[in-house]
Amino acid sequence: SYDLTQPPSVSVSPGQTASITCSGDKVGDTSFCWYQQRPGQSPVLLIYQNRKRPSGIPERFSGSKSGNTATLTISGTQAMDEADYYCQAWDSTTAIFGGGTKLTVL
Amino acid sequence: QVTLKESGPVLVKPSETLTLTCTVSGFSLSNTRMAVSWIRQPPGKALEWLAHIFSLDDKSYTTSLKTRLAISQDTSKSQVVLTLTNMDPVDTATYYCARISYYVGDSYPRFDYWGQGTLVTVSS
C-alpha cells in the first residue's frame, strides 16, 4: 500500500479560508474522503468522492483533487471548525488514512 | 436511524486476546452495499484502519496486523466481532467501528457512520 501525507498543523484566522492537503505517490485513480474529528468525539464524514458533501455538511467545506493531491478547503472558517482533519483513500480493498492535520482557528 | 456501538473490555493484559463487539442498528448486515469496519486511534495519534467485513463474508485486513486479527459477523444479532491476539501496550487505543457504504454511482465506498469508540488499555 502507500502513505498519505498531510501537514501536521494549519492555522487560520476566523472568517478566512483554510486549505489542508493530502498527497500520496501511488494514489492513482482512487478518490478521497475527508473526516473531521473534534476533541473527544468520533470522526464525521465531511467529503466523499473528492468533492461531494453528505447532507448536513455546511457548504463552506469543499474538496478537490489534482493528480496525486487532494485538498480540503474551508471557506469562512469558524471557531467551531477547530478540529483534526483526516483524509482517506483506498488501495484495492485496504483503507488508508492520512496522518491528520490539526486546524487551529486563531 | 443508523447507530453503531462498540463494547468490550476497557483493560487487557499483555499477551491476552482482545474481543470487541460492534452492535449495529438502522441497517442490515445482509445489505451487499454495506460493511462494517474497525478502525483504531492510539491516544493523540492518527486513525488506523484495521479490518472490514462485507455481507458475503468478504474480509480484508491491514497488512501489518493480519496475523493477529480476525473479523466475523452474526447477521441475526446485527453484530460484528473483532479479535486481536497477543495484545501489547502499543495496542492501547480507542477502537471504533464504522459503517462502509457503497452507493450506486460511487467509485469508492465511504465511512459514513461511526460508533462512539471504546478505549482499550493494555497494561499488566
Short mmCIF file of C-alpha atoms in Angstrom, two decimals:
data_model
loop_
_atom_site.label_atom_id
_atom_site.label_comp_id
_atom_site.label_asym_id
_atom_site.label_seq_id
_atom_site.Cartn_x
_atom_site.Cartn_y
_atom_site.Cartn_z
CA SER A 1 0.00 0.00 0.00
CA TYR A 2 1.05 3.65 0.15
CA ASP A 3 1.14 6.55 2.60
CA LEU A 4 -0.99 9.68 2.60
CA THR A 5 0.85 12.79 3.76
CA GLN A 6 -0.87 15.70 5.47
CA PRO A 7 0.65 18.76 7.13
CA PRO A 8 0.60 18.25 10.92
CA SER A 9 -0.95 21.63 11.56
CA VAL A 10 -2.65 24.54 9.82
CA SER A 11 -3.62 27.86 11.34
CA VAL A 12 -6.29 30.23 10.10
CA SER A 13 -7.98 33.39 11.29
CA PRO A 14 -11.75 33.39 11.75
CA GLY A 15 -13.55 34.18 8.51
CA GLN A 16 -10.56 33.29 6.36
CA THR A 17 -10.01 30.29 4.11
CA ALA A 18 -8.11 27.22 5.28
CA SER A 19 -6.65 24.63 2.95
CA ILE A 20 -5.46 21.19 4.01
CA THR A 21 -3.62 18.99 1.54
CA CYS A 22 -3.24 15.23 1.30
CA SER A 23 -0.77 13.64 -1.06
CA GLY A 24 0.36 10.15 -1.96
CA ASP A 25 2.83 8.88 -4.50
CA LYS A 26 0.74 5.93 -5.69
CA VAL A 27 -2.76 7.30 -5.32
CA GLY A 28 -3.65 6.74 -8.96
CA ASP A 29 -7.33 6.68 -9.75
CA THR A 30 -8.61 6.43 -6.19
CA SER A 31 -10.92 9.06 -4.76
CA PHE A 32 -10.56 10.76 -1.39
CA CYS A 33 -12.75 11.22 1.63
CA TRP A 34 -12.26 13.76 4.41
CA TYR A 35 -13.25 13.40 8.05
CA GLN A 36 -13.48 15.94 10.85
CA GLN A 37 -12.74 14.87 14.42
CA ARG A 38 -13.44 17.34 17.18
CA PRO A 39 -11.69 16.73 20.53
CA GLY A 40 -13.16 13.76 22.35
CA GLN A 41 -15.54 12.91 19.53
CA SER A 42 -15.78 10.34 16.77
CA PRO A 43 -14.82 11.25 13.20
CA VAL A 44 -17.52 12.70 10.94
CA LEU A 45 -17.60 12.32 7.15
CA LEU A 46 -17.17 15.72 5.50
CA ILE A 47 -16.34 14.95 1.87
CA TYR A 48 -16.55 11.81 -0.28
CA GLN A 49 -15.53 11.10 -3.88
CA ASN A 50 -13.11 14.03 -3.73
CA ARG A 51 -15.74 16.79 -3.74
CA LYS A 52 -19.18 15.59 -2.65
CA ARG A 53 -20.73 16.63 0.66
CA PRO A 54 -23.12 14.41 2.65
CA SER A 55 -26.37 16.03 3.64
CA GLY A 56 -25.99 18.24 6.68
CA ILE A 57 -22.40 19.26 5.98
CA PRO A 58 -22.11 23.05 5.54
CA GLU A 59 -21.27 24.40 2.10
CA ARG A 60 -18.14 26.09 3.45
CA PHE A 61 -16.49 22.67 3.31
CA SER A 62 -15.31 21.70 -0.17
CA GLY A 63 -12.92 19.21 -1.66
CA SER A 64 -10.86 18.87 -4.79
CA LYS A 65 -8.24 16.60 -6.30
CA SER A 66 -5.44 17.24 -8.76
CA GLY A 67 -3.09 14.48 -9.71
CA ASN A 68 -1.93 12.75 -6.55
CA THR A 69 -3.03 15.50 -4.18
CA ALA A 70 -6.40 16.11 -2.60
CA THR A 71 -7.31 19.37 -0.89
CA LEU A 72 -9.93 20.18 1.73
CA THR A 73 -10.92 23.83 1.71
CA ILE A 74 -12.83 25.54 4.49
CA SER A 75 -14.22 28.91 3.48
CA GLY A 76 -15.22 31.46 6.10
CA THR A 77 -13.65 29.36 8.84
CA GLN A 78 -15.44 29.42 12.16
CA ALA A 79 -14.20 28.73 15.66
CA MET A 80 -16.23 25.53 15.69
CA ASP A 81 -14.13 24.23 12.80
CA GLU A 82 -11.12 23.84 15.09
CA ALA A 83 -10.52 20.09 14.94
CA ASP A 84 -8.37 17.34 13.47
CA TYR A 85 -8.94 16.53 9.81
CA TYR A 86 -8.11 13.22 8.14
CA CYS A 87 -8.00 12.28 4.50
CA GLN A 88 -8.72 8.73 3.48
CA ALA A 89 -8.36 6.73 0.28
CA TRP A 90 -8.44 3.11 -0.87
CA ASP A 91 -5.74 0.82 -2.17
CA SER A 92 -7.77 -2.05 -3.59
CA THR A 93 -9.68 -3.35 -0.52
CA THR A 94 -7.43 -1.61 2.00
CA ALA A 95 -8.39 1.71 3.55
CA ILE A 96 -5.61 4.24 4.15
CA PHE A 97 -5.81 7.28 6.41
CA GLY A 98 -3.54 10.27 6.35
CA GLY A 99 -1.65 11.29 9.46
CA GLY A 100 -4.15 14.02 10.28
CA THR A 101 -3.98 17.81 10.37
CA LYS A 102 -4.78 19.88 13.41
CA LEU A 103 -6.63 23.03 12.36
CA THR A 104 -6.25 25.93 14.75
CA VAL A 105 -8.56 28.91 14.41
CA LEU A 106 -6.67 31.83 15.89
CA GLN B 1 -31.56 5.98 12.41
CA VAL B 2 -28.20 4.32 11.90
CA THR B 3 -26.17 3.61 15.02
CA LEU B 4 -23.10 1.56 15.84
CA LYS B 5 -21.97 0.78 19.36
CA GLU B 6 -18.73 -0.82 20.44
CA SER B 7 -18.45 -3.00 23.53
CA GLY B 8 -15.67 -4.94 25.17
CA PRO B 9 -13.09 -4.79 27.94
CA VAL B 10 -11.52 -1.49 28.92
CA LEU B 11 -8.38 -3.17 30.24
CA VAL B 12 -6.47 -6.18 28.93
CA LYS B 13 -3.16 -7.66 29.98
CA PRO B 14 -0.20 -8.08 27.65
CA SER B 15 -0.34 -11.30 25.61
CA GLU B 16 -4.12 -11.61 26.10
CA THR B 17 -6.65 -11.63 23.28
CA LEU B 18 -8.94 -8.65 22.82
CA THR B 19 -12.51 -9.30 21.70
CA LEU B 20 -14.65 -6.34 20.67
CA THR B 21 -18.25 -6.36 19.53
CA CYS B 22 -19.94 -3.80 17.31
CA THR B 23 -23.73 -3.85 17.52
CA VAL B 24 -25.46 -2.02 14.71
CA SER B 25 -28.99 -0.78 14.14
CA GLY B 26 -30.80 1.07 11.39
CA PHE B 27 -29.35 -1.08 8.61
CA SER B 28 -28.86 -4.74 7.82
CA LEU B 29 -25.54 -6.56 7.74
CA SER B 30 -27.06 -8.53 4.84
CA ASN B 31 -27.03 -5.43 2.66
CA THR B 32 -24.46 -6.13 -0.05
CA ARG B 33 -23.65 -2.42 -0.39
CA MET B 34 -22.66 -2.02 3.22
CA ALA B 35 -19.99 -3.32 5.51
CA VAL B 36 -18.62 -2.76 8.98
CA SER B 37 -15.05 -1.77 9.56
CA TRP B 38 -12.84 -1.48 12.64
CA ILE B 39 -10.53 1.50 13.00
CA ARG B 40 -8.37 2.39 15.96
CA GLN B 41 -6.69 5.53 17.27
CA PRO B 42 -3.89 5.49 19.85
CA PRO B 43 -4.06 8.43 22.26
CA GLY B 44 -3.01 11.61 20.47
CA LYS B 45 -2.31 9.78 17.23
CA ALA B 46 -3.89 9.21 13.84
CA LEU B 47 -6.64 6.86 12.73
CA GLU B 48 -5.56 3.39 11.65
CA TRP B 49 -7.84 1.12 9.63
CA LEU B 50 -7.79 -2.47 10.87
CA ALA B 51 -10.32 -4.63 9.02
CA HIS B 52 -13.70 -4.83 7.41
CA ILE B 53 -16.26 -7.47 6.52
CA PHE B 54 -18.93 -7.35 3.83
CA SER B 55 -22.22 -9.21 3.81
CA LEU B 56 -20.93 -12.10 1.68
CA ASP B 57 -18.26 -12.73 4.32
CA ASP B 58 -15.71 -10.87 2.20
CA LYS B 59 -13.00 -9.81 4.64
CA SER B 60 -9.97 -7.59 4.44
CA TYR B 61 -7.22 -6.88 6.99
CA THR B 62 -4.47 -4.35 7.38
CA THR B 63 -1.21 -6.00 6.34
CA SER B 64 0.75 -5.06 9.46
CA LEU B 65 -1.68 -6.85 11.82
CA LYS B 66 -3.07 -9.53 9.54
CA THR B 67 -1.64 -12.45 11.54
CA ARG B 68 -3.23 -11.19 14.79
CA LEU B 69 -6.64 -10.03 13.56
CA ALA B 70 -9.89 -11.83 12.91
CA ILE B 71 -13.25 -10.32 11.99
CA SER B 72 -16.59 -12.07 11.89
CA GLN B 73 -20.26 -11.19 11.88
CA ASP B 74 -23.54 -12.56 13.18
CA THR B 75 -26.20 -11.16 10.89
CA SER B 76 -29.05 -12.38 13.08
CA LYS B 77 -27.68 -10.41 16.04
CA SER B 78 -26.56 -7.42 13.94
CA GLN B 79 -23.10 -7.78 15.41
CA VAL B 80 -19.56 -7.68 14.07
CA VAL B 81 -16.79 -9.09 16.24
CA LEU B 82 -13.09 -8.23 16.08
CA THR B 83 -10.40 -10.21 17.84
CA LEU B 84 -6.80 -9.10 18.24
CA THR B 85 -4.42 -11.62 19.70
CA ASN B 86 -1.24 -11.18 21.70
CA MET B 87 -2.08 -7.68 22.92
CA ASP B 88 0.77 -5.29 23.67
CA PRO B 89 0.85 -1.86 25.33
CA VAL B 90 1.28 -0.31 21.86
CA ASP B 91 -2.22 -1.61 21.06
CA THR B 92 -3.66 0.81 23.61
CA ALA B 93 -6.14 2.85 21.62
CA THR B 94 -9.72 3.90 21.10
CA TYR B 95 -11.30 1.31 18.87
CA TYR B 96 -14.09 2.46 16.55
CA CYS B 97 -16.45 0.53 14.37
CA ALA B 98 -17.77 2.34 11.32
CA ARG B 99 -20.18 1.59 8.53
CA ILE B 100 -18.85 1.45 4.99
CA SER B 101 -21.39 2.38 2.34
CA TYR B 102 -21.13 1.81 -1.35
CA TYR B 103 -23.89 3.58 -3.23
CA VAL B 104 -24.82 3.19 -6.89
CA GLY B 105 -22.60 5.52 -8.88
CA ASP B 106 -19.86 5.61 -6.25
CA SER B 107 -16.39 4.84 -7.45
CA TYR B 108 -15.23 4.04 -3.94
CA PRO B 109 -17.03 3.48 -0.62
CA ARG B 110 -17.07 5.81 2.35
CA PHE B 111 -17.17 5.53 6.14
CA ASP B 112 -20.47 7.30 6.69
CA TYR B 113 -21.39 6.38 10.27
CA TRP B 114 -19.10 5.83 13.23
CA GLY B 115 -19.60 4.45 16.70
CA GLN B 116 -18.62 6.41 19.78
CA GLY B 117 -15.47 4.34 20.22
CA THR B 118 -14.18 2.35 23.17
CA LEU B 119 -10.85 2.97 24.85
CA VAL B 120 -8.86 -0.20 25.43
CA THR B 121 -5.78 -0.02 27.65
CA VAL B 122 -3.17 -2.74 27.63
CA SER B 123 -1.38 -2.98 30.93
CA SER B 124 -0.35 -5.57 33.46
#
